[in-house]
Short mmCIF file of C-alpha atoms and ligand atoms in Angstrom, two decimals:
data_model
loop_
_atom_site.label_atom_id
_atom_site.label_comp_id
_atom_site.label_asym_id
_atom_site.label_seq_id
_atom_site.Cartn_x
_atom_site.Cartn_y
_atom_site.Cartn_z
CA MET A 191 14.99 0.56 -16.88
CA ASN A 192 11.57 -1.00 -16.93
CA ILE A 193 8.89 1.52 -16.04
CA LEU A 194 5.21 1.12 -15.19
CA VAL A 195 2.77 4.01 -15.58
CA ILE A 196 -0.56 3.74 -13.77
CA GLY A 197 -3.69 5.21 -15.33
CA SER A 198 -5.60 5.33 -18.60
CA GLY A 199 -6.10 8.93 -19.72
CA GLY A 200 -4.56 11.58 -21.93
CA ARG A 201 -2.24 12.50 -19.06
CA GLU A 202 -0.88 8.95 -18.97
CA HIS A 203 -0.51 8.83 -22.77
CA ALA A 204 1.56 12.03 -22.62
CA LEU A 205 3.63 10.59 -19.74
CA VAL A 206 4.28 7.35 -21.61
CA TRP A 207 5.14 9.32 -24.79
CA LYS A 208 7.64 11.45 -22.88
CA LEU A 209 9.17 8.52 -20.96
CA ALA A 210 9.55 6.57 -24.22
CA GLN A 211 11.98 9.27 -25.42
CA SER A 212 14.40 8.57 -22.57
CA PRO A 213 17.50 6.57 -23.48
CA ARG A 214 17.32 5.08 -19.99
CA VAL A 215 14.08 3.26 -20.72
CA GLU A 216 14.13 -0.31 -21.91
CA LYS A 217 10.50 -1.35 -21.55
CA LEU A 218 7.35 0.57 -20.70
CA TYR A 219 4.19 -0.88 -19.22
CA CYS A 220 0.90 0.85 -18.52
CA ALA A 221 -1.90 -0.35 -16.22
CA PRO A 222 -4.49 -0.35 -17.62
CA GLY A 223 -3.56 2.09 -20.43
CA ASN A 224 -5.75 2.74 -23.47
CA GLY A 225 -5.84 2.33 -27.25
CA GLY A 226 -3.29 5.05 -27.92
CA ILE A 227 -0.94 4.14 -25.10
CA ALA A 228 -0.76 0.62 -26.52
CA GLN A 229 1.31 2.02 -29.43
CA LEU A 230 4.13 2.85 -27.00
CA ALA A 231 3.76 0.60 -23.97
CA GLU A 232 2.54 -2.86 -23.11
CA CYS A 233 -0.88 -2.35 -21.56
CA VAL A 234 -1.83 -4.69 -18.74
CA ALA A 235 -5.39 -5.09 -17.52
CA ILE A 236 -4.78 -4.39 -13.85
CA PRO A 237 -7.07 -1.71 -12.39
CA PRO A 238 -5.23 1.22 -10.71
CA ASN A 239 -6.87 0.36 -7.39
CA ASP A 240 -5.73 -3.27 -7.32
CA ILE A 241 -2.59 -2.44 -5.36
CA PRO A 242 -1.65 -6.05 -4.46
CA GLY A 243 -2.10 -6.99 -8.13
CA LEU A 244 0.18 -4.14 -9.20
CA ILE A 245 2.83 -5.07 -6.63
CA GLN A 246 2.82 -8.65 -7.85
CA PHE A 247 3.16 -7.50 -11.48
CA VAL A 248 6.04 -5.14 -10.67
CA LYS A 249 7.93 -7.93 -8.92
CA GLN A 250 7.26 -10.40 -11.68
CA LYS A 251 8.41 -8.07 -14.50
CA ASP A 252 11.37 -6.58 -12.65
CA ILE A 253 10.01 -3.07 -12.92
CA ASP A 254 12.45 -0.46 -11.64
CA LEU A 255 10.11 2.49 -11.29
CA THR A 256 6.35 3.03 -11.09
CA VAL A 257 4.78 6.40 -11.89
CA VAL A 258 1.23 7.10 -10.69
CA GLY A 259 -1.12 9.21 -12.85
CA PRO A 260 -4.49 9.48 -11.07
CA GLU A 261 -5.34 10.52 -7.51
CA GLU A 262 -7.42 7.55 -6.40
CA PRO A 263 -4.62 5.00 -6.00
CA LEU A 264 -2.56 7.66 -4.20
CA LEU A 265 -5.34 8.18 -1.69
CA ASN A 266 -5.69 4.42 -1.37
CA GLY A 267 -2.07 4.32 -0.23
CA ILE A 268 -0.34 2.85 -3.28
CA VAL A 269 2.90 4.70 -2.48
CA ASN A 270 2.85 3.55 1.15
CA GLN A 271 2.28 -0.06 0.10
CA PHE A 272 4.93 -0.05 -2.62
CA ALA A 273 7.42 1.48 -0.19
CA ALA A 274 6.59 -1.18 2.40
CA ALA A 275 7.30 -3.81 -0.26
CA GLY A 276 10.66 -2.14 -1.05
CA LEU A 277 9.55 -1.00 -4.53
CA SER A 278 10.44 2.29 -6.15
CA ILE A 279 7.45 4.50 -6.93
CA TYR A 280 7.04 8.20 -7.75
CA GLY A 281 4.16 9.94 -6.00
CA PRO A 282 3.04 11.21 -2.59
CA SER A 283 2.12 9.03 0.38
CA ARG A 284 -1.51 8.67 1.28
CA GLU A 285 -1.09 11.18 4.10
CA ALA A 286 0.48 13.78 1.79
CA ALA A 287 -2.12 13.14 -0.94
CA MET A 288 -4.77 14.36 1.51
CA ILE A 289 -3.96 17.83 0.23
CA GLU A 290 -6.14 16.75 -2.72
CA GLY A 291 -8.29 14.17 -0.94
CA SER A 292 -9.86 16.57 1.54
CA LYS A 293 -10.61 20.19 0.69
CA SER A 294 -11.16 20.86 4.38
CA TYR A 295 -7.69 19.48 5.20
CA ALA A 296 -6.12 21.64 2.48
CA LYS A 297 -7.97 24.75 3.69
CA GLN A 298 -6.98 24.17 7.33
CA LEU A 299 -3.35 23.74 6.31
CA MET A 300 -3.45 26.99 4.33
CA LYS A 301 -5.11 28.84 7.19
CA LYS A 302 -2.57 27.59 9.72
CA TYR A 303 0.40 28.61 7.55
CA ASN A 304 -1.08 31.85 6.16
CA ILE A 305 -1.11 30.71 2.56
CA PRO A 306 -3.33 32.99 0.44
CA THR A 307 -6.62 31.35 -0.52
CA ALA A 308 -10.34 32.21 -0.56
CA ALA A 309 -11.94 32.81 2.87
CA TYR A 310 -14.08 29.82 3.87
CA GLU A 311 -16.12 27.92 6.43
CA GLU A 312 -16.92 24.21 6.62
CA PHE A 313 -20.28 22.57 7.33
CA THR A 314 -21.83 19.16 7.78
CA ASP A 315 -25.35 20.36 8.56
CA TYR A 316 -27.65 21.62 5.82
CA GLU A 317 -29.55 24.25 7.86
CA THR A 318 -26.39 25.90 9.18
CA ALA A 319 -24.78 25.88 5.74
CA TRP A 320 -27.88 27.36 4.12
CA SER A 321 -28.15 30.19 6.60
CA TYR A 322 -24.44 30.97 6.08
CA VAL A 323 -25.04 31.18 2.33
CA GLN A 324 -28.08 33.43 2.83
CA GLN A 325 -26.03 35.73 5.04
CA HIS A 326 -23.17 35.97 2.56
CA GLY A 327 -25.13 36.09 -0.67
CA VAL A 328 -23.98 35.11 -4.15
CA PRO A 329 -21.76 34.48 -6.01
CA ILE A 330 -20.42 31.88 -3.62
CA VAL A 331 -18.56 28.60 -4.11
CA ILE A 332 -19.67 25.27 -2.64
CA LYS A 333 -17.27 22.33 -2.61
CA ALA A 334 -17.73 18.73 -1.59
CA ASP A 335 -14.92 17.89 0.83
CA GLY A 336 -13.81 14.63 -0.80
CA LEU A 337 -12.91 13.37 -4.27
CA ALA A 338 -15.64 13.87 -6.86
CA ALA A 339 -13.87 13.49 -10.23
CA GLY A 340 -13.84 17.26 -10.84
CA LYS A 341 -17.60 17.53 -10.32
CA GLY A 342 -17.70 18.42 -6.63
CA VAL A 343 -17.48 22.19 -7.08
CA VAL A 344 -20.47 24.46 -7.69
CA VAL A 345 -19.92 28.14 -8.40
CA ALA A 346 -23.37 29.42 -7.45
CA HIS A 347 -24.51 32.64 -9.08
CA THR A 348 -28.01 32.47 -7.61
CA LEU A 349 -29.23 31.51 -4.14
CA ASP A 350 -31.27 28.79 -5.77
CA GLU A 351 -28.17 27.16 -7.29
CA ALA A 352 -26.47 27.31 -3.91
CA ARG A 353 -29.45 25.76 -2.14
CA VAL A 354 -29.67 22.92 -4.66
CA ALA A 355 -25.94 22.21 -4.34
CA LEU A 356 -26.17 22.09 -0.54
CA GLU A 357 -29.22 19.83 -0.70
CA GLN A 358 -27.47 17.49 -3.14
CA MET A 359 -24.34 17.25 -1.01
CA LEU A 360 -25.61 17.41 2.56
CA THR A 361 -29.16 16.06 2.37
CA ALA A 362 -29.55 13.84 -0.71
CA GLY A 363 -26.08 12.26 -0.45
CA ALA A 364 -25.58 12.67 -4.21
CA TYR A 365 -21.80 12.75 -3.72
CA GLY A 366 -21.73 9.97 -1.12
CA LYS A 367 -19.18 10.37 1.66
CA ALA A 368 -17.30 12.99 -0.36
CA GLY A 369 -20.21 15.40 0.09
CA ALA A 370 -21.03 14.75 3.74
CA LYS A 371 -18.88 17.74 4.58
CA VAL A 372 -18.76 20.91 2.44
CA VAL A 373 -16.43 23.83 2.21
CA ILE A 374 -18.16 27.11 1.37
CA GLU A 375 -15.80 29.74 0.10
CA GLU A 376 -15.55 33.26 -1.15
CA PHE A 377 -15.86 33.70 -4.92
CA LEU A 378 -12.54 34.83 -6.38
CA GLN A 379 -12.22 36.89 -9.54
CA GLY A 380 -9.29 36.85 -11.89
CA GLU A 381 -7.38 34.61 -14.27
CA GLU A 382 -7.00 30.93 -13.49
CA LEU A 383 -3.59 29.36 -13.80
CA THR A 384 -2.08 25.97 -13.11
CA LEU A 385 1.45 25.48 -11.80
CA LEU A 386 2.76 21.93 -11.60
CA SER A 387 5.80 21.38 -9.40
CA PHE A 388 8.16 18.52 -8.72
CA VAL A 389 8.30 18.49 -4.93
CA ASP A 390 10.44 16.51 -2.54
CA GLY A 391 10.03 17.66 1.04
CA SER A 392 11.00 21.32 1.00
CA ALA A 393 12.63 21.10 -2.46
CA VAL A 394 10.39 22.61 -5.12
CA VAL A 395 10.99 22.76 -8.88
CA THR A 396 8.08 24.45 -10.63
CA MET A 397 7.23 23.84 -14.26
CA GLU A 398 6.05 26.37 -16.84
CA PRO A 399 2.48 27.62 -16.33
CA ALA A 400 -0.58 26.30 -18.13
CA GLN A 401 -4.18 27.44 -18.38
CA ASP A 402 -6.97 24.87 -18.39
CA HIS A 403 -10.52 25.46 -19.70
CA LYS A 404 -12.81 23.72 -17.23
CA ALA A 405 -16.28 24.65 -18.50
CA VAL A 406 -17.75 22.45 -21.20
CA TYR A 407 -18.80 25.15 -23.69
CA ASP A 408 -17.17 28.10 -25.45
CA GLY A 409 -17.01 31.29 -23.43
CA ASP A 410 -16.61 29.27 -20.21
CA LEU A 411 -20.31 28.40 -20.20
CA GLY A 412 -21.97 25.23 -18.95
CA PRO A 413 -20.98 22.80 -16.22
CA ASN A 414 -17.39 22.08 -15.18
CA THR A 415 -15.53 19.13 -16.68
CA GLY A 416 -12.14 17.57 -16.02
CA GLY A 417 -10.80 20.10 -18.56
CA MET A 418 -11.68 20.77 -22.22
CA GLY A 419 -8.39 22.20 -23.41
CA CYS A 420 -5.21 23.82 -22.24
CA TYR A 421 -2.21 25.81 -23.36
CA SER A 422 1.26 26.74 -22.17
CA PRO A 423 2.91 29.19 -21.58
CA VAL A 424 0.35 31.77 -20.41
CA PRO A 425 1.82 35.03 -21.75
CA HIS A 426 -0.85 37.40 -20.44
CA ILE A 427 -0.15 36.51 -16.80
CA PRO A 428 2.70 38.70 -15.51
CA ASP A 429 5.84 36.81 -14.61
CA VAL A 430 5.92 38.51 -11.22
CA MET A 431 2.63 36.79 -10.27
CA ILE A 432 4.12 33.41 -11.12
CA LYS A 433 7.23 34.14 -9.07
CA ARG A 434 5.03 35.26 -6.19
CA ALA A 435 2.97 32.07 -6.41
CA VAL A 436 6.12 29.98 -6.09
CA LYS A 437 7.49 32.06 -3.22
CA GLU A 438 4.30 32.81 -1.30
CA ILE A 439 2.37 29.61 -1.95
CA ILE A 440 4.18 26.57 -3.32
CA GLN A 441 7.41 26.74 -1.32
CA PRO A 442 5.57 27.56 1.93
CA VAL A 443 3.06 24.74 1.48
CA ALA A 444 5.84 22.22 0.80
CA GLN A 445 7.59 23.46 3.95
CA ALA A 446 4.32 23.30 5.90
CA MET A 447 3.84 19.67 4.95
CA VAL A 448 7.33 18.83 6.16
CA GLN A 449 6.51 20.57 9.42
CA GLU A 450 3.24 18.67 9.75
CA GLY A 451 5.15 15.38 9.45
CA THR A 452 3.63 14.56 6.06
CA PRO A 453 6.29 15.65 3.56
CA PHE A 454 5.11 15.70 -0.03
CA ARG A 455 7.04 13.84 -2.70
CA GLY A 456 5.62 13.89 -6.17
CA ILE A 457 3.85 16.32 -8.43
CA LEU A 458 2.04 19.09 -6.60
CA TYR A 459 -0.66 20.67 -8.75
CA THR A 460 -1.46 24.22 -7.66
CA GLY A 461 -4.65 25.66 -9.11
CA LEU A 462 -4.50 29.44 -8.73
CA MET A 463 -6.68 32.47 -9.18
CA ILE A 464 -4.52 35.42 -10.16
CA THR A 465 -6.56 38.18 -8.52
CA ALA A 466 -5.87 41.89 -8.98
CA ASP A 467 -3.44 42.02 -6.06
CA GLU A 468 -2.11 38.52 -5.50
CA PRO A 469 -2.22 34.88 -6.53
CA LYS A 470 -4.58 32.79 -4.38
CA VAL A 471 -5.04 29.04 -4.16
CA ILE A 472 -8.19 27.51 -5.66
CA GLU A 473 -7.10 23.94 -5.08
CA PHE A 474 -4.19 21.58 -4.71
CA ASN A 475 -3.93 18.23 -6.41
CA ALA A 476 -1.40 15.53 -5.66
CA ARG A 477 -0.58 14.57 -9.26
CA PHE A 478 -0.06 15.79 -12.81
CA GLY A 479 -3.06 17.68 -14.23
CA ASP A 480 -5.09 16.45 -17.15
CA PRO A 481 -5.00 18.13 -19.74
CA GLU A 482 -2.12 20.26 -18.34
CA THR A 483 0.34 17.39 -18.82
CA GLU A 484 -0.50 17.21 -22.52
CA VAL A 485 0.86 20.75 -23.04
CA ILE A 486 3.65 20.78 -20.45
CA LEU A 487 5.50 17.63 -21.46
CA PRO A 488 5.81 18.50 -25.19
CA ARG A 489 7.64 21.68 -24.08
CA LEU A 490 9.90 20.03 -21.49
CA LYS A 491 13.39 19.31 -22.81
CA ASN A 492 14.76 17.39 -19.81
CA ASP A 493 14.72 13.61 -19.57
CA LEU A 494 11.72 12.96 -17.31
CA VAL A 495 13.17 9.69 -16.00
CA ASP A 496 16.18 11.64 -14.83
CA ILE A 497 14.01 14.04 -12.83
CA PHE A 498 12.06 11.21 -11.19
CA ILE A 499 15.28 9.40 -10.24
CA LYS A 500 16.93 12.54 -8.88
CA SER A 501 13.84 13.31 -6.84
CA LEU A 502 13.71 9.78 -5.43
CA SER A 503 17.34 9.98 -4.38
CA GLY A 504 17.02 13.36 -2.67
CA GLU A 505 18.73 15.32 -5.44
CA LEU A 506 15.80 17.31 -6.82
CA ASN A 507 17.65 20.53 -6.00
CA GLU A 508 20.16 19.67 -8.72
CA VAL A 509 17.50 19.68 -11.42
CA THR A 510 17.18 22.70 -13.71
CA LEU A 511 14.25 22.47 -16.07
CA GLU A 512 14.74 23.41 -19.70
CA TRP A 513 11.85 24.49 -21.88
CA SER A 514 11.12 24.82 -25.54
CA GLU A 515 10.38 28.44 -26.47
CA GLU A 516 7.41 27.19 -28.44
CA SER A 517 3.80 27.26 -27.30
CA ALA A 518 1.71 24.14 -26.87
CA LEU A 519 -2.06 23.92 -27.08
CA THR A 520 -4.39 20.97 -26.68
CA VAL A 521 -8.05 20.58 -27.62
CA ILE A 522 -10.13 17.88 -25.98
CA MET A 523 -12.55 16.02 -28.23
CA ALA A 524 -15.28 14.70 -25.94
CA SER A 525 -18.21 12.29 -26.18
CA GLU A 526 -21.70 13.64 -26.78
CA GLY A 527 -23.29 14.26 -23.36
CA TYR A 528 -20.02 14.64 -21.42
CA PRO A 529 -19.67 15.70 -18.54
CA GLY A 530 -23.05 13.99 -18.10
CA ARG A 531 -23.97 10.55 -19.44
CA TYR A 532 -22.45 9.46 -22.74
CA GLN A 533 -22.26 6.45 -25.05
CA LYS A 534 -19.10 4.41 -25.50
CA ASN A 535 -17.64 2.15 -28.18
CA LEU A 536 -18.20 4.51 -31.12
CA PRO A 537 -15.75 4.24 -34.04
CA ILE A 538 -13.14 6.99 -34.40
CA THR A 539 -12.02 7.88 -37.92
CA GLY A 540 -9.29 10.04 -39.40
CA LEU A 541 -6.53 9.36 -36.87
CA GLU A 542 -4.25 8.09 -39.66
CA ARG A 543 -4.53 11.49 -41.38
CA VAL A 544 -2.71 13.26 -38.55
CA ASN A 545 -0.28 10.46 -37.79
CA GLY A 546 3.30 11.59 -38.32
CA VAL A 547 2.46 15.27 -38.91
CA SER A 548 5.30 17.21 -37.27
CA ASP A 549 4.55 19.05 -34.02
CA LEU A 550 1.07 17.53 -33.83
CA TRP A 551 0.16 14.69 -31.48
CA VAL A 552 -3.05 12.98 -30.55
CA PHE A 553 -2.94 11.83 -26.95
CA HIS A 554 -5.69 9.31 -26.32
CA ALA A 555 -7.81 10.06 -23.26
CA GLY A 556 -10.59 7.49 -23.59
CA THR A 557 -10.11 5.00 -26.41
CA ILE A 558 -9.77 1.29 -26.94
CA ARG A 559 -8.53 -0.68 -29.94
CA ASP A 560 -10.99 -3.34 -31.09
CA GLU A 561 -10.05 -6.78 -32.47
CA LYS A 562 -9.81 -5.34 -35.98
CA GLY A 563 -7.35 -2.67 -34.84
CA ARG A 564 -9.84 0.21 -35.10
CA TYR A 565 -10.01 2.82 -32.37
CA ARG A 566 -13.27 3.29 -30.48
CA THR A 567 -14.40 5.72 -27.81
CA SER A 568 -14.31 4.51 -24.20
CA GLY A 569 -14.59 7.64 -22.06
CA GLY A 570 -16.04 11.12 -21.70
CA ARG A 571 -12.87 12.82 -22.79
CA VAL A 572 -11.74 10.87 -25.85
CA LEU A 573 -8.75 12.59 -27.47
CA ALA A 574 -6.37 15.43 -26.63
CA VAL A 575 -5.22 16.89 -29.94
CA THR A 576 -2.01 18.77 -29.20
CA ALA A 577 0.20 21.03 -31.30
CA LEU A 578 3.36 23.07 -30.87
CA GLY A 579 3.80 26.42 -32.64
CA ASP A 580 5.80 29.63 -32.52
CA SER A 581 2.90 31.35 -30.74
CA ILE A 582 -0.33 30.33 -29.00
CA ALA A 583 -2.18 31.42 -32.15
CA GLU A 584 -0.06 29.17 -34.33
CA ALA A 585 -0.35 26.21 -31.97
CA LYS A 586 -4.11 26.80 -31.89
CA GLU A 587 -4.42 26.80 -35.65
CA LYS A 588 -2.43 23.63 -35.97
CA ALA A 589 -4.29 21.80 -33.21
CA TYR A 590 -7.68 22.65 -34.73
CA GLN A 591 -6.47 21.55 -38.17
CA GLY A 592 -5.81 18.21 -36.49
CA VAL A 593 -9.22 18.17 -34.81
CA GLU A 594 -10.93 18.74 -38.15
CA GLN A 595 -9.36 15.60 -39.61
CA ILE A 596 -10.73 13.36 -36.85
CA SER A 597 -14.30 12.39 -36.12
CA PHE A 598 -16.58 10.13 -34.14
CA PRO A 599 -20.38 10.27 -33.78
CA GLY A 600 -21.44 13.15 -31.49
CA ALA A 601 -17.88 14.44 -30.95
CA HIS A 602 -17.83 17.87 -29.35
CA TYR A 603 -15.07 20.29 -28.50
CA ARG A 604 -14.59 23.92 -27.59
CA THR A 605 -13.51 26.21 -30.40
CA ASP A 606 -12.00 28.94 -28.20
CA ILE A 607 -9.06 27.22 -26.50
CA GLY A 608 -6.25 29.74 -26.05
CA ASP A 609 -8.32 32.81 -26.99
CA ARG A 610 -7.71 34.54 -23.66
CA ALA A 611 -4.02 34.61 -24.54
CA ILE A 612 -4.54 35.56 -28.18
CA LYS A 613 -6.98 38.46 -27.90
P1 AMP B 212 -11.67 23.03 -8.20
O1 AMP B 212 -12.12 21.64 -8.45
O2 AMP B 212 -11.53 23.38 -6.75
O3 AMP B 212 -10.47 23.41 -9.04
O4 AMP B 212 -12.81 23.97 -8.77
C1 AMP B 212 -13.25 23.84 -10.08
C2 AMP B 212 -13.41 25.19 -10.71
O5 AMP B 212 -14.34 25.98 -9.98
C3 AMP B 212 -12.14 26.01 -10.72
O6 AMP B 212 -11.31 25.69 -11.79
C4 AMP B 212 -12.69 27.41 -10.81
O7 AMP B 212 -13.06 27.72 -12.13
C5 AMP B 212 -13.94 27.33 -9.98
N1 AMP B 212 -13.67 27.77 -8.61
C6 AMP B 212 -13.31 27.01 -7.56
N2 AMP B 212 -13.14 27.75 -6.45
C7 AMP B 212 -13.41 29.02 -6.79
C8 AMP B 212 -13.44 30.28 -6.08
N3 AMP B 212 -13.17 30.34 -4.78
N4 AMP B 212 -13.76 31.38 -6.77
C9 AMP B 212 -14.06 31.32 -8.09
N5 AMP B 212 -14.09 30.19 -8.80
C10 AMP B 212 -13.76 29.05 -8.18
N1 LIG B 213 -7.17 19.81 -15.21
C1 LIG B 213 -7.66 19.68 -13.91
C2 LIG B 213 -7.12 18.58 -13.13
O1 LIG B 213 -6.28 17.82 -13.57
O2 LIG B 213 -7.55 18.42 -11.99
#
């Protein structure tokens, strides 16, 4: 088969790396890809939102299956348009992707079907929102309704932080249309957990859990990012909570979407807070997580192509996932200034020192290869250095040994990835 992966991050590098191991794959393409992906796939300079351009390319190269990484093309209807053109693509329709595209839509769906999540209200008017916050007090969570690249959520610990967030979203238009409506929700306490599931209508096959580290600095301090590191499995979360999440949240939401006439087919990302008495939804995404994918796929033993094909032909129920007993841990090396402004095009050194080391992989998140074949930075998150080990502690040690070999000017990373599971 010829397969096209859409996207350019560490998630897509891990996807391409995993797909490349399938005996069913003849040729891999990635649009637009990055410096690391280019080692495994032919990268083509078509932006993920140029849907007509992608359709033309798929026809021209006889591509049998397209796999979508990021959310934006999904919400622009790439799956609907490919389907209309008779092309095979793995991902949810635009209507189903709204579970990520609108927090208010996701909250209404959960309310209607009694799916456990934080209590909330929605607002479009600053004064009303502000008086609600004053009534409820802090901590409180303020979320822009639409897509905001992981930056649309403010966990306010002071009234001042809450007021500024509301002003930014509802008055100053700092988030554009995405912030014209806000969801204000109850602050949940507990352990965060991500469950990714292959979903096809009411069929749900959930992967092993992972825990992301969203804050930029050690100790979960500083602003939220797309994710600074991740590990899997998550041994300190009781198995019963994971089973409950599947039974009380993921299966019911898949069923609810069927009932609403917008069945979900693709990867459903469930972001959970494991509170003292039950798992509750923090958010849904309509795609693989990043950096969750970088720790899940190295542990998955099944042929990923096989799962996609089975799902597309209505046979997802026949899939049984098989997992390596080992632990995986990834550390994100980020550009100086990220998640704020950062410089690009800085030279990366030391990659050759970790090349070929067993159970250690560097998934490229934001790199390019220059004309001389050297890797340079091209994004906020630059590299996802990933290791497998017999325990989280071992995987951590190995991943950080990798990180220490690699450098670029201003590189920063958290040093405490996995510690919640180790201590
Ligand atoms: P989201 O983009 O919705 O995943 O939110 C980003 C981060 O904000 C989450 O990973 C949590 O750390 C935090 N967060 C979101 N909603 C809540 C909540 N209701 N209570 C506590 N923390 C939250
Ligand atoms: N790791 C968070 C996300 O993919 O949205």
